Amino acid sequence: MNATIETVIDNTINGLDRELRQISLQIHDNPELGNREYKAYALLTDYLEKKGFKLTHKAVGLETAFMAEFSNGPGRRVGFCCEYDGLPGVGMACGHNLISVQGLACALATKALMEQNLIQGTLVLYGTPAEESTNGKIDFVEQKEVQNRVDVAMMLHPFAKDCLYALMLALDQVEIEFFGKASHAGMAPWNGINALDALMQGWDNMSMLRQQTLPSNRMHGFIQHGGNSANVIPDYASAKFYIRANTRDQLAELKPKFEQCFKAAAVATGCQVKLTWGRLVEDVFVNDTMTSIYKKFSEQEGMSFAPRTEEEKTTTGSTDMGNFSYVVPTIHPGFAIGTTAANHTIEFTKAARTEQAHAYTLRASRCLAKTAASIYLDEGLYHQAVADFKKGKPQ
């Protein structure tokens, strides 16, 4: 890559510092839950329209989803992502205000290169709501707005450390409902069928299953409903669980074993059971070629990474960016924001508002924009990335 392209990227992103900082603070200070990010949606789409992007509002049928596009002719097509939902009670505890900024920064730097005819092609910035709940990226994939619109996809995520290969687990969620028969708990408990007992038996079965499953698997949940009165045998009980595994294939093996824990409890207690699964959030299939490009630019900026073998032992969570990663070559690097706090804590929320976190976001964004520029410019690198993708994820 020639120095002119790197200079344009650096100058563009650095020149947007104050604008992006204000956007970040507005999103951080007004956290909204998934599919209700109306303020963030308006803020981001208004800004992008003023910057000359073609906007698709309410994309894929979601009120707070968008696509912002810019093209200067035929060529490579690169997708970036914004996330902007918060978490109940802790707000921007996963730094989605910073994820919004990195998406804007990369899109605007790439647009600047196109306007100066330094690269040719198309960029798409996806506005993806509800990453923490109903996983808006899945809608983009299901409606083929990823695989039919871009050749590769990339985004950044804030963490306590810089990372490239930390595990992002496959995830599915399930609501479990037990249906029994109510009765007076003191006068005639033998006439009842206890739905809460069934739920607790299933929970115990699941807890024992943990000992007989991979240590990387995760099964965790909470009771939504356990009865209405202490003197009435509960005729209805429900719980919600998240089930996770290192890969989608391992998750597929775990799910029927998990189901049997609760089906067995229904048989034992005489209850009926209903399991309602959500939508599969796939593990992130990291593209080695694009990751190596990003790593090179990041180390030039002073970022550092643990050896891959160590990073791959680190479990971070789950993200619907995994669903992008199984339809196009994708990267999802993590960047430090100057805190030792874990994501989804109030301490991380506070860190995501700092000047240091903002500066680190722009630094990582410069590196990701240069990674994208490399894909636009170097046909060999792109085909190598595609070859990595086609090989499939090692099991």
Tab-separated table of C-alpha atoms in Angstrom:
chain	number	residue	atom	x	y	z
A	1	MET	CA	0.000	0.000	0.000
A	2	ASN	CA	1.390	3.378	-0.921
A	3	ALA	CA	1.905	6.150	1.589
A	4	THR	CA	-0.767	8.367	0.031
A	5	ILE	CA	-3.535	5.922	0.884
A	6	GLU	CA	-2.368	5.540	4.477
A	7	THR	CA	-2.132	9.324	4.808
A	8	VAL	CA	-5.669	9.847	3.500
A	9	ILE	CA	-7.022	7.273	5.963
A	10	ASP	CA	-5.118	8.777	8.887
A	11	ASN	CA	-6.060	12.352	8.034
A	12	THR	CA	-9.704	11.531	7.412
A	13	ILE	CA	-10.222	9.679	10.685
A	14	ASN	CA	-8.144	12.115	12.719
A	15	GLY	CA	-10.066	15.005	11.195
A	16	LEU	CA	-13.350	13.480	12.349
A	17	ASP	CA	-12.193	13.226	15.961
A	18	ARG	CA	-14.506	15.852	17.473
A	19	GLU	CA	-17.561	14.868	15.412
A	20	LEU	CA	-17.214	11.199	16.245
A	21	ARG	CA	-16.581	11.952	19.898
A	22	GLN	CA	-19.873	13.830	20.145
A	23	ILE	CA	-21.760	10.995	18.471
A	24	SER	CA	-20.159	8.493	20.829
A	25	LEU	CA	-21.140	10.525	23.893
A	26	GLN	CA	-24.718	11.003	22.727
A	27	ILE	CA	-25.182	7.269	22.224
A	28	HIS	CA	-23.409	6.443	25.494
A	29	ASP	CA	-25.439	8.904	27.548
A	30	ASN	CA	-28.787	7.855	26.058
A	31	PRO	CA	-28.652	4.034	26.120
A	32	GLU	CA	-31.508	2.250	24.377
A	33	LEU	CA	-32.418	-1.430	24.379
A	34	GLY	CA	-32.403	-3.593	21.274
A	35	ASN	CA	-34.902	-2.725	18.523
A	36	ARG	CA	-35.706	0.495	20.376
A	37	GLU	CA	-32.548	2.419	19.483
A	38	TYR	CA	-34.560	5.242	17.939
A	39	LYS	CA	-32.297	8.094	19.036
A	40	ALA	CA	-29.115	6.334	17.960
A	41	TYR	CA	-30.705	5.325	14.660
A	42	ALA	CA	-31.746	8.897	13.882
A	43	LEU	CA	-28.370	10.276	14.940
A	44	LEU	CA	-26.377	7.844	12.794
A	45	THR	CA	-28.562	7.938	9.689
A	46	ASP	CA	-28.825	11.741	9.699
A	47	TYR	CA	-25.054	12.001	9.979
A	48	LEU	CA	-24.427	9.519	7.178
A	49	GLU	CA	-26.907	11.206	4.842
A	50	LYS	CA	-25.188	14.535	5.414
A	51	LYS	CA	-21.888	12.835	4.566
A	52	GLY	CA	-23.210	11.749	1.173
A	53	PHE	CA	-24.128	8.096	1.700
A	54	LYS	CA	-27.136	6.430	0.113
A	55	LEU	CA	-29.309	5.246	2.982
A	56	THR	CA	-31.691	2.321	3.177
A	57	HIS	CA	-33.923	3.036	6.158
A	58	LYS	CA	-35.609	0.324	8.220
A	59	ALA	CA	-33.505	-2.267	6.452
A	60	VAL	CA	-34.528	-5.956	6.521
A	61	GLY	CA	-37.822	-4.970	8.097
A	62	LEU	CA	-36.300	-3.741	11.375
A	63	GLU	CA	-37.243	-0.237	12.484
A	64	THR	CA	-33.763	0.633	13.722
A	65	ALA	CA	-31.663	-1.107	11.056
A	66	PHE	CA	-30.043	0.658	8.117
A	67	MET	CA	-27.591	0.266	5.264
A	68	ALA	CA	-25.401	3.171	4.149
A	69	GLU	CA	-23.704	2.723	0.764
A	70	PHE	CA	-21.191	4.522	-1.386
A	71	SER	CA	-19.692	3.411	-4.688
A	72	ASN	CA	-17.396	4.843	-7.338
A	73	GLY	CA	-17.813	2.006	-9.826
A	74	PRO	CA	-17.335	-1.742	-10.187
A	75	GLY	CA	-14.795	-3.426	-7.938
A	76	ARG	CA	-14.420	-5.066	-4.554
A	77	ARG	CA	-17.265	-4.692	-2.046
A	78	VAL	CA	-16.490	-4.303	1.663
A	79	GLY	CA	-18.941	-4.236	4.557
A	80	PHE	CA	-18.491	-2.571	7.949
A	81	CYS	CA	-20.887	-2.717	10.922
A	82	CYS	CA	-22.273	-0.409	13.596
A	83	GLU	CA	-23.905	-1.603	16.811
A	84	TYR	CA	-25.729	0.798	19.139
A	85	ASP	CA	-27.960	-1.034	21.616
A	86	GLY	CA	-27.382	-0.967	25.349
A	87	LEU	CA	-27.866	-3.456	28.172
A	88	PRO	CA	-30.590	-3.286	30.834
A	89	GLY	CA	-29.345	-1.574	33.960
A	90	VAL	CA	-25.762	-0.997	32.799
A	91	GLY	CA	-26.182	0.868	29.509
A	92	MET	CA	-23.190	0.814	27.152
A	93	ALA	CA	-21.438	-1.940	29.075
A	94	CYS	CA	-20.181	-3.531	25.859
A	95	GLY	CA	-19.017	-0.240	24.358
A	96	HIS	CA	-21.486	-0.115	21.487
A	97	ASN	CA	-21.078	3.651	21.348
A	98	LEU	CA	-17.471	2.931	20.351
A	99	ILE	CA	-18.577	0.290	17.866
A	100	SER	CA	-20.781	2.917	16.229
A	101	VAL	CA	-17.774	5.227	15.971
A	102	GLN	CA	-15.480	2.589	14.457
A	103	GLY	CA	-18.086	1.824	11.797
A	104	LEU	CA	-18.458	5.489	10.910
A	105	ALA	CA	-14.702	6.087	10.894
A	106	CYS	CA	-13.939	3.148	8.596
A	107	ALA	CA	-16.782	3.977	6.221
A	108	LEU	CA	-15.803	7.638	5.938
A	109	ALA	CA	-12.115	6.858	5.435
A	110	THR	CA	-12.971	4.339	2.711
A	111	LYS	CA	-15.324	6.854	1.065
A	112	ALA	CA	-12.533	9.432	1.054
A	113	LEU	CA	-10.290	6.994	-0.813
A	114	MET	CA	-13.027	6.387	-3.360
A	115	GLU	CA	-13.666	10.088	-3.863
A	116	GLN	CA	-9.980	10.556	-4.674
A	117	ASN	CA	-10.060	7.498	-6.974
A	118	LEU	CA	-7.383	5.774	-4.917
A	119	ILE	CA	-9.536	2.668	-4.719
A	120	GLN	CA	-12.573	1.527	-6.668
A	121	GLY	CA	-15.608	-0.408	-5.601
A	122	THR	CA	-18.437	-0.266	-3.086
A	123	LEU	CA	-18.677	0.040	0.668
A	124	VAL	CA	-21.683	-0.837	2.812
A	125	LEU	CA	-22.055	0.228	6.422
A	126	TYR	CA	-24.597	-1.983	8.171
A	127	GLY	CA	-26.534	-0.530	11.075
A	128	THR	CA	-27.312	-3.656	13.077
A	129	PRO	CA	-29.681	-3.336	16.051
A	130	ALA	CA	-30.242	-5.574	19.048
A	131	GLU	CA	-26.874	-7.352	19.113
A	132	GLU	CA	-27.449	-8.030	22.810
A	133	SER	CA	-30.934	-9.515	22.432
A	134	THR	CA	-32.596	-10.526	19.154
A	135	ASN	CA	-29.433	-10.284	17.014
A	136	GLY	CA	-30.231	-8.008	14.098
A	137	LYS	CA	-27.330	-9.222	11.957
A	138	ILE	CA	-29.115	-12.536	11.544
A	139	ASP	CA	-31.893	-10.737	9.675
A	140	PHE	CA	-29.352	-9.283	7.239
A	141	VAL	CA	-27.928	-12.761	6.632
A	142	GLU	CA	-31.310	-14.473	6.331
A	143	GLN	CA	-32.437	-11.896	3.766
A	144	LYS	CA	-29.098	-12.257	1.898
A	145	GLU	CA	-28.183	-8.593	2.318
A	146	VAL	CA	-24.668	-9.683	3.288
A	147	GLN	CA	-23.704	-12.476	0.904
A	148	ASN	CA	-25.348	-10.732	-2.098
A	149	ARG	CA	-24.083	-7.250	-1.291
A	150	VAL	CA	-20.480	-7.495	-0.016
A	151	ASP	CA	-17.426	-9.703	-0.616
A	152	VAL	CA	-15.941	-9.385	2.878
A	153	ALA	CA	-17.052	-7.962	6.231
A	154	MET	CA	-15.197	-6.470	9.177
A	155	MET	CA	-15.755	-4.675	12.449
A	156	LEU	CA	-13.996	-3.946	15.744
A	157	HIS	CA	-15.090	-4.657	19.306
A	158	PRO	CA	-13.847	-3.026	22.542
A	159	PHE	CA	-12.443	-5.265	25.272
A	160	ALA	CA	-9.979	-4.981	28.125
A	161	LYS	CA	-7.168	-6.224	25.845
A	162	ASP	CA	-6.169	-6.073	22.201
A	163	CYS	CA	-6.999	-9.430	20.655
A	164	LEU	CA	-7.377	-11.159	17.298
A	165	TYR	CA	-8.434	-14.738	17.976
A	166	ALA	CA	-10.296	-14.738	21.298
A	167	LEU	CA	-13.170	-17.216	21.128
A	168	MET	CA	-16.618	-15.865	20.345
A	169	LEU	CA	-18.950	-18.743	21.118
A	170	ALA	CA	-21.892	-20.098	19.172
A	171	LEU	CA	-25.091	-19.426	21.106
A	172	ASP	CA	-28.749	-20.348	21.093
A	173	GLN	CA	-31.408	-19.387	23.588
A	174	VAL	CA	-34.402	-21.334	24.733
A	175	GLU	CA	-37.504	-20.698	26.786
A	176	ILE	CA	-38.651	-23.748	28.764
A	177	GLU	CA	-42.230	-23.978	30.006
A	178	PHE	CA	-43.734	-26.658	32.243
A	179	PHE	CA	-47.479	-27.185	32.529
A	180	GLY	CA	-48.895	-29.028	35.534
A	181	LYS	CA	-52.037	-28.933	37.657
A	182	ALA	CA	-52.854	-26.553	40.497
A	183	SER	CA	-54.069	-27.737	43.869
A	184	HIS	CA	-54.211	-26.553	47.479
A	185	ALA	CA	-50.654	-27.057	48.749
A	186	GLY	CA	-51.766	-27.782	52.322
A	187	MET	CA	-55.144	-29.439	51.909
A	188	ALA	CA	-54.571	-31.718	48.915
A	189	PRO	CA	-51.096	-31.426	47.395
A	190	TRP	CA	-51.426	-34.964	46.028
A	191	ASN	CA	-54.037	-33.676	43.593
A	192	GLY	CA	-51.532	-31.301	42.019
A	193	ILE	CA	-48.831	-31.691	39.398
A	194	ASN	CA	-45.998	-29.372	40.354
A	195	ALA	CA	-44.590	-27.468	37.388
A	196	LEU	CA	-41.933	-25.803	39.535
A	197	ASP	CA	-40.692	-29.174	40.774
A	198	ALA	CA	-40.348	-30.221	37.152
A	199	LEU	CA	-38.360	-27.121	36.330
A	200	MET	CA	-36.052	-27.614	39.298
A	201	GLN	CA	-35.520	-31.295	38.435
A	202	GLY	CA	-34.607	-30.280	34.904
A	203	TRP	CA	-32.235	-27.669	36.288
A	204	ASP	CA	-30.544	-30.281	38.485
A	205	ASN	CA	-30.243	-32.609	35.491
A	206	MET	CA	-28.615	-29.826	33.505
A	207	SER	CA	-26.209	-29.079	36.340
A	208	MET	CA	-25.105	-32.716	36.385
A	209	LEU	CA	-24.751	-32.683	32.605
A	210	ARG	CA	-22.120	-29.951	32.952
A	211	GLN	CA	-19.753	-32.533	34.449
A	212	GLN	CA	-20.182	-34.755	31.384
A	213	THR	CA	-19.719	-32.139	28.703
A	214	LEU	CA	-16.864	-30.078	27.300
A	215	PRO	CA	-15.504	-27.482	29.752
A	216	SER	CA	-15.864	-24.866	27.015
A	217	ASN	CA	-19.649	-25.390	26.874
A	218	ARG	CA	-21.905	-22.969	28.719
A	219	MET	CA	-25.465	-23.439	30.023
A	220	HIS	CA	-26.901	-20.618	32.095
A	221	GLY	CA	-30.317	-19.159	32.733
A	222	PHE	CA	-32.905	-17.796	35.147
A	223	ILE	CA	-36.416	-18.616	36.344
A	224	GLN	CA	-39.019	-16.370	34.757
A	225	HIS	CA	-42.058	-17.739	36.570
A	226	GLY	CA	-42.220	-20.111	39.521
A	227	GLY	CA	-45.763	-19.811	40.813
A	228	ASN	CA	-48.171	-17.266	42.238
A	229	SER	CA	-48.720	-18.292	45.850
A	230	ALA	CA	-46.916	-20.437	48.428
A	231	ASN	CA	-50.120	-22.344	49.237
A	232	VAL	CA	-50.944	-23.284	45.640
A	233	ILE	CA	-49.143	-26.064	43.755
A	234	PRO	CA	-47.690	-24.205	40.725
A	235	ASP	CA	-49.375	-25.314	37.510
A	236	TYR	CA	-46.977	-23.285	35.383
A	237	ALA	CA	-43.252	-22.570	35.574
A	238	SER	CA	-40.823	-21.163	33.026
A	239	ALA	CA	-37.169	-20.343	32.607
A	240	LYS	CA	-34.911	-18.913	29.939
A	241	PHE	CA	-31.445	-20.269	29.138
A	242	TYR	CA	-28.492	-19.443	26.938
A	243	ILE	CA	-26.580	-22.426	25.561
A	244	ARG	CA	-23.069	-21.841	24.186
A	245	ALA	CA	-20.236	-23.840	22.653
A	246	ASN	CA	-16.965	-23.158	20.869
A	247	THR	CA	-18.445	-23.932	17.448
A	248	ARG	CA	-21.866	-24.288	15.912
A	249	ASP	CA	-21.195	-28.016	15.429
A	250	GLN	CA	-20.418	-28.504	19.118
A	251	LEU	CA	-23.552	-26.549	19.974
A	252	ALA	CA	-25.605	-28.842	17.758
A	253	GLU	CA	-24.284	-31.806	19.769
A	254	LEU	CA	-25.036	-30.141	23.104
A	255	LYS	CA	-28.603	-29.004	22.466
A	256	PRO	CA	-30.336	-32.429	22.365
A	257	LYS	CA	-28.555	-33.463	25.575
A	258	PHE	CA	-29.748	-30.254	27.220
A	259	GLU	CA	-33.306	-30.872	25.987
A	260	GLN	CA	-33.348	-34.381	27.458
A	261	CYS	CA	-32.624	-32.960	30.916
A	262	PHE	CA	-35.958	-31.147	30.910
A	263	LYS	CA	-37.941	-33.750	28.989
A	264	ALA	CA	-36.898	-36.326	31.584
A	265	ALA	CA	-38.113	-34.020	34.352
A	266	ALA	CA	-41.484	-33.736	32.631
A	267	VAL	CA	-41.797	-37.516	32.540
A	268	ALA	CA	-40.783	-37.842	36.195
A	269	THR	CA	-43.322	-35.292	37.436
A	270	GLY	CA	-46.183	-35.881	35.015
A	271	CYS	CA	-45.930	-32.378	33.551
A	272	GLN	CA	-46.029	-31.297	29.967
A	273	VAL	CA	-42.965	-29.397	28.705
A	274	LYS	CA	-42.506	-26.967	25.831
A	275	LEU	CA	-39.088	-25.797	24.595
A	276	THR	CA	-38.984	-22.772	22.288
A	277	TRP	CA	-35.594	-22.163	20.740
A	278	GLY	CA	-34.435	-18.791	19.426
A	279	ARG	CA	-32.132	-18.134	16.471
A	280	LEU	CA	-28.652	-19.583	16.257
A	281	VAL	CA	-25.871	-17.057	16.859
A	282	GLU	CA	-22.872	-18.625	15.187
A	283	ASP	CA	-19.304	-18.565	16.455
A	284	VAL	CA	-16.985	-16.097	14.717
A	285	PHE	CA	-15.026	-17.783	11.940
A	286	VAL	CA	-11.983	-15.491	11.872
A	287	ASN	CA	-10.368	-15.039	8.457
A	288	ASP	CA	-6.625	-15.580	8.820
A	289	THR	CA	-5.549	-13.535	5.789
A	290	MET	CA	-7.437	-10.391	6.732
A	291	THR	CA	-6.442	-10.799	10.372
A	292	SER	CA	-2.763	-10.865	9.432
A	293	ILE	CA	-3.196	-7.619	7.470
A	294	TYR	CA	-4.923	-5.948	10.407
A	295	LYS	CA	-2.263	-7.233	12.814
A	296	LYS	CA	0.504	-5.669	10.712
A	297	PHE	CA	-1.105	-2.222	10.734
A	298	SER	CA	-2.036	-2.503	14.427
A	299	GLU	CA	1.502	-3.310	15.514
A	300	GLN	CA	2.705	-0.299	13.546
A	301	GLU	CA	0.320	1.767	15.684
A	302	GLY	CA	1.699	0.302	18.918
A	303	MET	CA	-0.915	-2.351	19.635
A	304	SER	CA	0.253	-5.736	20.913
A	305	PHE	CA	-1.260	-9.194	20.968
A	306	ALA	CA	-0.735	-12.387	22.915
A	307	PRO	CA	0.296	-15.488	20.927
A	308	ARG	CA	-2.586	-16.993	19.006
A	309	THR	CA	-2.504	-20.195	21.052
A	310	GLU	CA	-3.070	-18.151	24.210
A	311	GLU	CA	-5.783	-15.978	22.685
A	312	GLU	CA	-7.709	-19.006	21.485
A	313	LYS	CA	-7.978	-20.181	25.089
A	314	THR	CA	-9.757	-16.951	26.035
A	315	THR	CA	-13.548	-17.096	25.908
A	316	THR	CA	-15.141	-13.680	25.508
A	317	GLY	CA	-18.846	-14.149	24.770
A	318	SER	CA	-21.005	-14.365	21.671
A	319	THR	CA	-21.913	-12.038	18.814
A	320	ASP	CA	-24.134	-12.177	15.754
A	321	MET	CA	-21.104	-11.105	13.722
A	322	GLY	CA	-20.519	-14.851	13.728
A	323	ASN	CA	-23.440	-15.202	11.320
A	324	PHE	CA	-21.722	-12.805	8.919
A	325	SER	CA	-18.534	-14.862	9.228
A	326	TYR	CA	-20.121	-18.020	7.823
A	327	VAL	CA	-21.386	-16.334	4.636
A	328	VAL	CA	-18.444	-14.029	3.734
A	329	PRO	CA	-14.802	-13.771	4.896
A	330	THR	CA	-14.954	-11.802	8.142
A	331	ILE	CA	-12.781	-10.388	10.907
A	332	HIS	CA	-13.808	-9.144	14.342
A	333	PRO	CA	-10.674	-7.953	16.195
A	334	GLY	CA	-10.863	-6.670	19.742
A	335	PHE	CA	-9.153	-3.516	20.977
A	336	ALA	CA	-8.282	-2.362	24.477
A	337	ILE	CA	-9.916	0.799	25.839
A	338	GLY	CA	-7.742	1.453	28.877
A	339	THR	CA	-9.514	-0.625	31.515
A	340	THR	CA	-9.093	-3.993	33.207
A	341	ALA	CA	-12.852	-4.304	33.673
A	342	ALA	CA	-14.775	-7.064	31.938
A	343	ASN	CA	-17.481	-6.317	29.405
A	344	HIS	CA	-21.071	-6.142	30.676
A	345	THR	CA	-20.067	-4.426	33.916
A	346	ILE	CA	-20.749	-0.888	35.102
A	347	GLU	CA	-16.985	-0.332	35.222
A	348	PHE	CA	-16.739	-1.082	31.505
A	349	THR	CA	-19.638	1.309	30.864
A	350	LYS	CA	-17.676	4.098	32.537
A	351	ALA	CA	-14.509	3.218	30.628
A	352	ALA	CA	-16.355	3.330	27.288
A	353	ARG	CA	-17.000	7.044	27.840
A	354	THR	CA	-13.417	8.137	28.412
A	355	GLU	CA	-11.191	10.140	26.077
A	356	GLN	CA	-8.701	7.293	26.160
A	357	ALA	CA	-11.290	4.783	24.940
A	358	HIS	CA	-12.211	7.158	22.119
A	359	ALA	CA	-8.577	7.611	21.096
A	360	TYR	CA	-8.014	3.843	21.092
A	361	THR	CA	-11.150	3.396	18.987
A	362	LEU	CA	-9.846	5.775	16.328
A	363	ARG	CA	-6.443	4.081	16.394
A	364	ALA	CA	-7.981	0.663	15.773
A	365	SER	CA	-10.283	2.161	13.125
A	366	ARG	CA	-7.318	3.494	11.173
A	367	CYS	CA	-5.895	-0.038	11.134
A	368	LEU	CA	-9.163	-1.611	10.029
A	369	ALA	CA	-9.657	0.961	7.259
A	370	LYS	CA	-6.164	0.170	5.982
A	371	THR	CA	-7.043	-3.527	6.073
A	372	ALA	CA	-10.088	-2.794	3.941
A	373	ALA	CA	-8.000	-0.708	1.533
A	374	SER	CA	-5.605	-3.637	1.141
A	375	ILE	CA	-8.502	-5.869	0.123
A	376	TYR	CA	-9.679	-3.303	-2.427
A	377	LEU	CA	-6.210	-2.907	-3.897
A	378	ASP	CA	-4.624	-6.351	-3.818
A	379	GLU	CA	-6.453	-8.997	-5.808
A	380	GLY	CA	-4.087	-11.683	-4.524
A	381	LEU	CA	-4.856	-10.884	-0.883
A	382	TYR	CA	-8.573	-10.986	-1.577
A	383	HIS	CA	-8.366	-14.376	-3.268
A	384	GLN	CA	-6.241	-15.669	-0.390
A	385	ALA	CA	-8.915	-14.486	2.047
A	386	VAL	CA	-11.560	-16.297	-0.001
A	387	ALA	CA	-9.439	-19.450	-0.039
A	388	ASP	CA	-9.153	-19.326	3.766
A	389	PHE	CA	-12.907	-18.937	3.990
A	390	LYS	CA	-13.612	-21.843	1.645
A	391	LYS	CA	-11.358	-24.180	3.623
A	392	GLY	CA	-13.793	-23.883	6.483
A	393	LYS	CA	-13.204	-23.546	10.176
A	394	PRO	CA	-10.949	-26.178	11.795
A	395	GLN	CA	-12.849	-28.346	14.273
